Amino acid sequence: VALTPDEKQAGRLFRDVRQASLDQWNEADPPGLRALVYWRVVRHECPAARGGSIGITLREVYEASPEMHQCYCGKVGMTGKNFPHRDCDGSKVISPAGQFAFIWKEGTCSGSGCGLVVRTSKGRFVLGTDRPAEHGRANSGREASARDHDSGLARA
Ligand SMILES: [Zn+2]
Ligand SMILES: [Zn+2]
């Protein structure tokens, strides 16, 4: 899928806003362990299991992008209460809702009294059509995830 320059701009903005929000969350509530977004299970030596290895299953958090506008003044943003600007002459939709998604993961150790939290530091930016939410897919196995590819934007 080739994105237009407008869509790319919208995608970058969405990614940056979501990553900043994840950064804030990690800072406010630091996880005990950091995970990569590709992991499904993290093992740790759990004090609740006398140092035995316990697998923590990571749950996917899939944040779909909202509809995004370019205002007449040129500013690109997520459609909301204060955007597009009321004082500007108008705006156009440059990215429909769900065109992009930001994915990260979180899990908590089930060992009694442990409660270790594992969370992704860096989320993953994808195209909604390339990579729908996990629960929306027939195959959510490891293979399916290995076939996923990052869009060029993720590395831009
Ligand atoms: Zn534990
Ligand atoms: Zn404006």
PDB file of C-alpha atoms and ligand atoms in Angstrom:
ATOM      1  CA  VAL A   1       0.000   0.000   0.000  1.00  0.00           C
ATOM      2  CA  ALA A   2       1.486   3.317  -1.047  1.00  0.00           C
ATOM      3  CA  LEU A   3       0.665   6.142   1.305  1.00  0.00           C
ATOM      4  CA  THR A   4       0.174   9.684   0.105  1.00  0.00           C
ATOM      5  CA  PRO A   5       2.386  12.370   1.669  1.00  0.00           C
ATOM      6  CA  ASP A   6      -0.638  13.536   3.690  1.00  0.00           C
ATOM      7  CA  GLU A   7      -1.251  10.045   4.997  1.00  0.00           C
ATOM      8  CA  LYS A   8       2.415   9.653   5.881  1.00  0.00           C
ATOM      9  CA  GLN A   9       2.299  12.868   7.846  1.00  0.00           C
ATOM     10  CA  ALA A  10      -0.837  11.700   9.645  1.00  0.00           C
ATOM     11  CA  GLY A  11       0.780   8.332  10.365  1.00  0.00           C
ATOM     12  CA  ARG A  12       3.918   9.867  11.832  1.00  0.00           C
ATOM     13  CA  LEU A  13       1.918  12.172  14.028  1.00  0.00           C
ATOM     14  CA  PHE A  14      -0.249   9.316  15.273  1.00  0.00           C
ATOM     15  CA  ARG A  15       2.812   7.145  15.979  1.00  0.00           C
ATOM     16  CA  ASP A  16       4.624   9.932  17.834  1.00  0.00           C
ATOM     17  CA  VAL A  17       1.604  10.774  19.974  1.00  0.00           C
ATOM     18  CA  ARG A  18       0.997   7.140  20.926  1.00  0.00           C
ATOM     19  CA  GLN A  19       4.686   6.485  21.646  1.00  0.00           C
ATOM     20  CA  ALA A  20       4.866   9.589  23.833  1.00  0.00           C
ATOM     21  CA  SER A  21       1.848   8.373  25.742  1.00  0.00           C
ATOM     22  CA  LEU A  22       3.427   4.930  26.220  1.00  0.00           C
ATOM     23  CA  ASP A  23       6.654   6.600  27.388  1.00  0.00           C
ATOM     24  CA  GLN A  24       4.694   8.587  29.948  1.00  0.00           C
ATOM     25  CA  TRP A  25       2.910   5.488  31.179  1.00  0.00           C
ATOM     26  CA  ASN A  26       6.232   3.631  31.541  1.00  0.00           C
ATOM     27  CA  GLU A  27       7.669   6.541  33.445  1.00  0.00           C
ATOM     28  CA  ALA A  28       4.699   6.941  35.760  1.00  0.00           C
ATOM     29  CA  ASP A  29       4.378   3.224  36.398  1.00  0.00           C
ATOM     30  CA  PRO A  30       7.723   1.595  35.524  1.00  0.00           C
ATOM     31  CA  PRO A  31       7.472  -2.094  34.633  1.00  0.00           C
ATOM     32  CA  GLY A  32       9.638  -4.653  36.426  1.00  0.00           C
ATOM     33  CA  LEU A  33      10.740  -6.015  33.077  1.00  0.00           C
ATOM     34  CA  ARG A  34      10.744  -4.555  29.596  1.00  0.00           C
ATOM     35  CA  ALA A  35       9.513  -6.643  26.697  1.00  0.00           C
ATOM     36  CA  LEU A  36       9.794  -6.379  22.955  1.00  0.00           C
ATOM     37  CA  VAL A  37       6.502  -6.028  21.164  1.00  0.00           C
ATOM     38  CA  TYR A  38       7.142  -9.280  19.256  1.00  0.00           C
ATOM     39  CA  TRP A  39       7.293 -11.414  22.394  1.00  0.00           C
ATOM     40  CA  ARG A  40       4.341 -13.471  23.508  1.00  0.00           C
ATOM     41  CA  VAL A  41       5.583 -14.921  26.777  1.00  0.00           C
ATOM     42  CA  VAL A  42       8.315 -13.685  29.095  1.00  0.00           C
ATOM     43  CA  ARG A  43       9.877 -16.041  31.618  1.00  0.00           C
ATOM     44  CA  HIS A  44      11.233 -14.806  34.902  1.00  0.00           C
ATOM     45  CA  GLU A  45      12.636 -16.374  38.032  1.00  0.00           C
ATOM     46  CA  CYS A  46       9.746 -15.739  40.316  1.00  0.00           C
ATOM     47  CA  PRO A  47      10.213 -15.190  44.046  1.00  0.00           C
ATOM     48  CA  ALA A  48       6.663 -16.490  44.512  1.00  0.00           C
ATOM     49  CA  ALA A  49       7.793 -19.803  43.009  1.00  0.00           C
ATOM     50  CA  ARG A  50      11.012 -19.881  45.066  1.00  0.00           C
ATOM     51  CA  GLY A  51      13.017 -18.696  42.077  1.00  0.00           C
ATOM     52  CA  GLY A  52      11.387 -21.102  39.646  1.00  0.00           C
ATOM     53  CA  SER A  53      10.834 -19.963  36.098  1.00  0.00           C
ATOM     54  CA  ILE A  54       7.334 -18.596  35.519  1.00  0.00           C
ATOM     55  CA  GLY A  55       5.965 -17.633  32.123  1.00  0.00           C
ATOM     56  CA  ILE A  56       4.151 -14.316  31.908  1.00  0.00           C
ATOM     57  CA  THR A  57       1.770 -14.091  28.963  1.00  0.00           C
ATOM     58  CA  LEU A  58       1.758 -10.706  27.277  1.00  0.00           C
ATOM     59  CA  ARG A  59      -1.537  -9.213  26.223  1.00  0.00           C
ATOM     60  CA  GLU A  60      -1.628  -7.141  23.073  1.00  0.00           C
ATOM     61  CA  VAL A  61      -2.870  -3.577  23.297  1.00  0.00           C
ATOM     62  CA  TYR A  62      -3.997  -2.486  19.862  1.00  0.00           C
ATOM     63  CA  GLU A  63      -4.659   1.218  19.490  1.00  0.00           C
ATOM     64  CA  ALA A  64      -6.326   2.050  16.194  1.00  0.00           C
ATOM     65  CA  SER A  65      -5.834   5.541  14.804  1.00  0.00           C
ATOM     66  CA  PRO A  66      -8.702   8.031  14.919  1.00  0.00           C
ATOM     67  CA  GLU A  67      -9.882   9.969  11.908  1.00  0.00           C
ATOM     68  CA  MET A  68      -7.314  12.637  11.108  1.00  0.00           C
ATOM     69  CA  HIS A  69      -7.818  15.998   9.447  1.00  0.00           C
ATOM     70  CA  GLN A  70      -5.726  18.594   7.808  1.00  0.00           C
ATOM     71  CA  CYS A  71      -6.996  21.986   8.786  1.00  0.00           C
ATOM     72  CA  TYR A  72      -7.186  24.833   6.320  1.00  0.00           C
ATOM     73  CA  CYS A  73      -4.250  26.453   8.133  1.00  0.00           C
ATOM     74  CA  GLY A  74      -2.137  23.420   7.236  1.00  0.00           C
ATOM     75  CA  LYS A  75      -2.000  21.758  10.627  1.00  0.00           C
ATOM     76  CA  VAL A  76      -2.555  18.017  10.705  1.00  0.00           C
ATOM     77  CA  GLY A  77      -4.190  16.475  13.728  1.00  0.00           C
ATOM     78  CA  MET A  78      -6.544  13.994  15.241  1.00  0.00           C
ATOM     79  CA  THR A  79     -10.161  14.949  14.984  1.00  0.00           C
ATOM     80  CA  GLY A  80     -11.461  16.082  18.321  1.00  0.00           C
ATOM     81  CA  LYS A  81     -13.030  18.831  20.340  1.00  0.00           C
ATOM     82  CA  ASN A  82     -10.457  21.490  19.459  1.00  0.00           C
ATOM     83  CA  PHE A  83      -9.438  20.257  16.064  1.00  0.00           C
ATOM     84  CA  PRO A  84      -9.931  21.126  13.259  1.00  0.00           C
ATOM     85  CA  HIS A  85      -9.810  24.744  14.429  1.00  0.00           C
ATOM     86  CA  ARG A  86     -13.182  26.364  14.618  1.00  0.00           C
ATOM     87  CA  ASP A  87     -11.779  29.658  13.355  1.00  0.00           C
ATOM     88  CA  CYS A  88     -10.229  28.185  10.243  1.00  0.00           C
ATOM     89  CA  ASP A  89     -12.196  28.011   7.044  1.00  0.00           C
ATOM     90  CA  GLY A  90     -12.460  24.272   6.818  1.00  0.00           C
ATOM     91  CA  SER A  91     -10.546  21.048   6.681  1.00  0.00           C
ATOM     92  CA  LYS A  92     -10.297  17.742   4.924  1.00  0.00           C
ATOM     93  CA  VAL A  93      -9.974  14.188   6.129  1.00  0.00           C
ATOM     94  CA  ILE A  94      -6.505  12.922   5.266  1.00  0.00           C
ATOM     95  CA  SER A  95      -6.645   9.624   7.099  1.00  0.00           C
ATOM     96  CA  PRO A  96      -9.747   7.577   7.917  1.00  0.00           C
ATOM     97  CA  ALA A  97     -10.171   6.037  11.365  1.00  0.00           C
ATOM     98  CA  GLY A  98      -8.299   2.776  11.739  1.00  0.00           C
ATOM     99  CA  GLN A  99      -5.869   3.368   8.883  1.00  0.00           C
ATOM    100  CA  PHE A 100      -2.987   2.977  11.313  1.00  0.00           C
ATOM    101  CA  ALA A 101      -2.470   1.216  14.580  1.00  0.00           C
ATOM    102  CA  PHE A 102      -0.013   1.317  17.440  1.00  0.00           C
ATOM    103  CA  ILE A 103       0.662  -1.973  19.162  1.00  0.00           C
ATOM    104  CA  TRP A 104       2.300  -2.660  22.498  1.00  0.00           C
ATOM    105  CA  LYS A 105       2.094  -5.386  25.111  1.00  0.00           C
ATOM    106  CA  GLU A 106       1.715  -5.838  28.807  1.00  0.00           C
ATOM    107  CA  GLY A 107       1.540  -8.743  31.220  1.00  0.00           C
ATOM    108  CA  THR A 108       1.532  -9.403  34.958  1.00  0.00           C
ATOM    109  CA  CYS A 109       3.051 -12.379  36.748  1.00  0.00           C
ATOM    110  CA  SER A 110       0.377 -14.603  38.226  1.00  0.00           C
ATOM    111  CA  GLY A 111       2.664 -15.838  41.012  1.00  0.00           C
ATOM    112  CA  SER A 112       0.891 -15.053  44.290  1.00  0.00           C
ATOM    113  CA  GLY A 113       2.413 -11.989  45.877  1.00  0.00           C
ATOM    114  CA  CYS A 114       4.691 -11.350  42.889  1.00  0.00           C
ATOM    115  CA  GLY A 115       2.693  -9.215  40.496  1.00  0.00           C
ATOM    116  CA  LEU A 116       5.722  -8.341  38.388  1.00  0.00           C
ATOM    117  CA  VAL A 117       4.639  -6.144  35.486  1.00  0.00           C
ATOM    118  CA  VAL A 118       6.155  -6.581  32.039  1.00  0.00           C
ATOM    119  CA  ARG A 119       5.575  -3.909  29.411  1.00  0.00           C
ATOM    120  CA  THR A 120       6.828  -2.859  26.013  1.00  0.00           C
ATOM    121  CA  SER A 121       9.056   0.230  25.844  1.00  0.00           C
ATOM    122  CA  LYS A 122       8.762   0.846  22.152  1.00  0.00           C
ATOM    123  CA  GLY A 123       5.459   0.201  20.466  1.00  0.00           C
ATOM    124  CA  ARG A 124       5.016  -0.872  16.897  1.00  0.00           C
ATOM    125  CA  PHE A 125       3.419   1.224  14.195  1.00  0.00           C
ATOM    126  CA  VAL A 126       1.477  -0.702  11.558  1.00  0.00           C
ATOM    127  CA  LEU A 127      -1.078  -0.204   8.836  1.00  0.00           C
ATOM    128  CA  GLY A 128      -4.523  -1.281   9.996  1.00  0.00           C
ATOM    129  CA  THR A 129      -5.127  -3.268   6.821  1.00  0.00           C
ATOM    130  CA  ASP A 130      -1.772  -5.082   7.066  1.00  0.00           C
ATOM    131  CA  ARG A 131      -2.100  -5.965  10.677  1.00  0.00           C
ATOM    132  CA  PRO A 132      -5.565  -6.085  12.227  1.00  0.00           C
ATOM    133  CA  ALA A 133      -5.974  -6.681  15.955  1.00  0.00           C
ATOM    134  CA  GLU A 134      -5.085 -10.181  17.116  1.00  0.00           C
ATOM    135  CA  HIS A 135      -8.531 -11.127  18.296  1.00  0.00           C
ATOM    136  CA  GLY A 136      -9.861 -10.246  14.855  1.00  0.00           C
ATOM    137  CA  ARG A 137      -7.691 -12.818  13.116  1.00  0.00           C
ATOM    138  CA  ALA A 138      -8.318 -16.476  12.486  1.00  0.00           C
ATOM    139  CA  ASN A 139      -4.643 -17.301  12.922  1.00  0.00           C
ATOM    140  CA  SER A 140      -2.888 -15.542  15.725  1.00  0.00           C
ATOM    141  CA  GLY A 141      -0.019 -17.976  16.052  1.00  0.00           C
ATOM    142  CA  ARG A 142       3.654 -17.274  16.097  1.00  0.00           C
ATOM    143  CA  GLU A 143       3.902 -17.908  12.358  1.00  0.00           C
ATOM    144  CA  ALA A 144       1.332 -15.307  11.497  1.00  0.00           C
ATOM    145  CA  SER A 145       3.205 -12.753  13.536  1.00  0.00           C
ATOM    146  CA  ALA A 146       6.532 -13.600  11.926  1.00  0.00           C
ATOM    147  CA  ARG A 147       5.005 -12.844   8.549  1.00  0.00           C
ATOM    148  CA  ASP A 148       3.992  -9.390   9.618  1.00  0.00           C
ATOM    149  CA  HIS A 149       6.143  -6.657   8.281  1.00  0.00           C
ATOM    150  CA  ASP A 150       6.679  -3.164   9.490  1.00  0.00           C
ATOM    151  CA  SER A 151       5.622  -0.494   7.111  1.00  0.00           C
ATOM    152  CA  GLY A 152       8.362   1.838   5.960  1.00  0.00           C
ATOM    153  CA  LEU A 153       7.018   4.488   8.287  1.00  0.00           C
ATOM    154  CA  ALA A 154       7.961   2.552  11.373  1.00  0.00           C
ATOM    155  CA  ARG A 155      11.600   3.114  10.567  1.00  0.00           C
ATOM    156  CA  ALA A 156      11.235   6.587   9.064  1.00  0.00           C
TER     157      ALA A 156
HETATM  158 ZN    ZN B   1       6.626 -13.589  39.408  1.00  0.00          ZN
HETATM  159 ZN    ZN B   2      -6.489  25.613  11.468  1.00  0.00          ZN
END
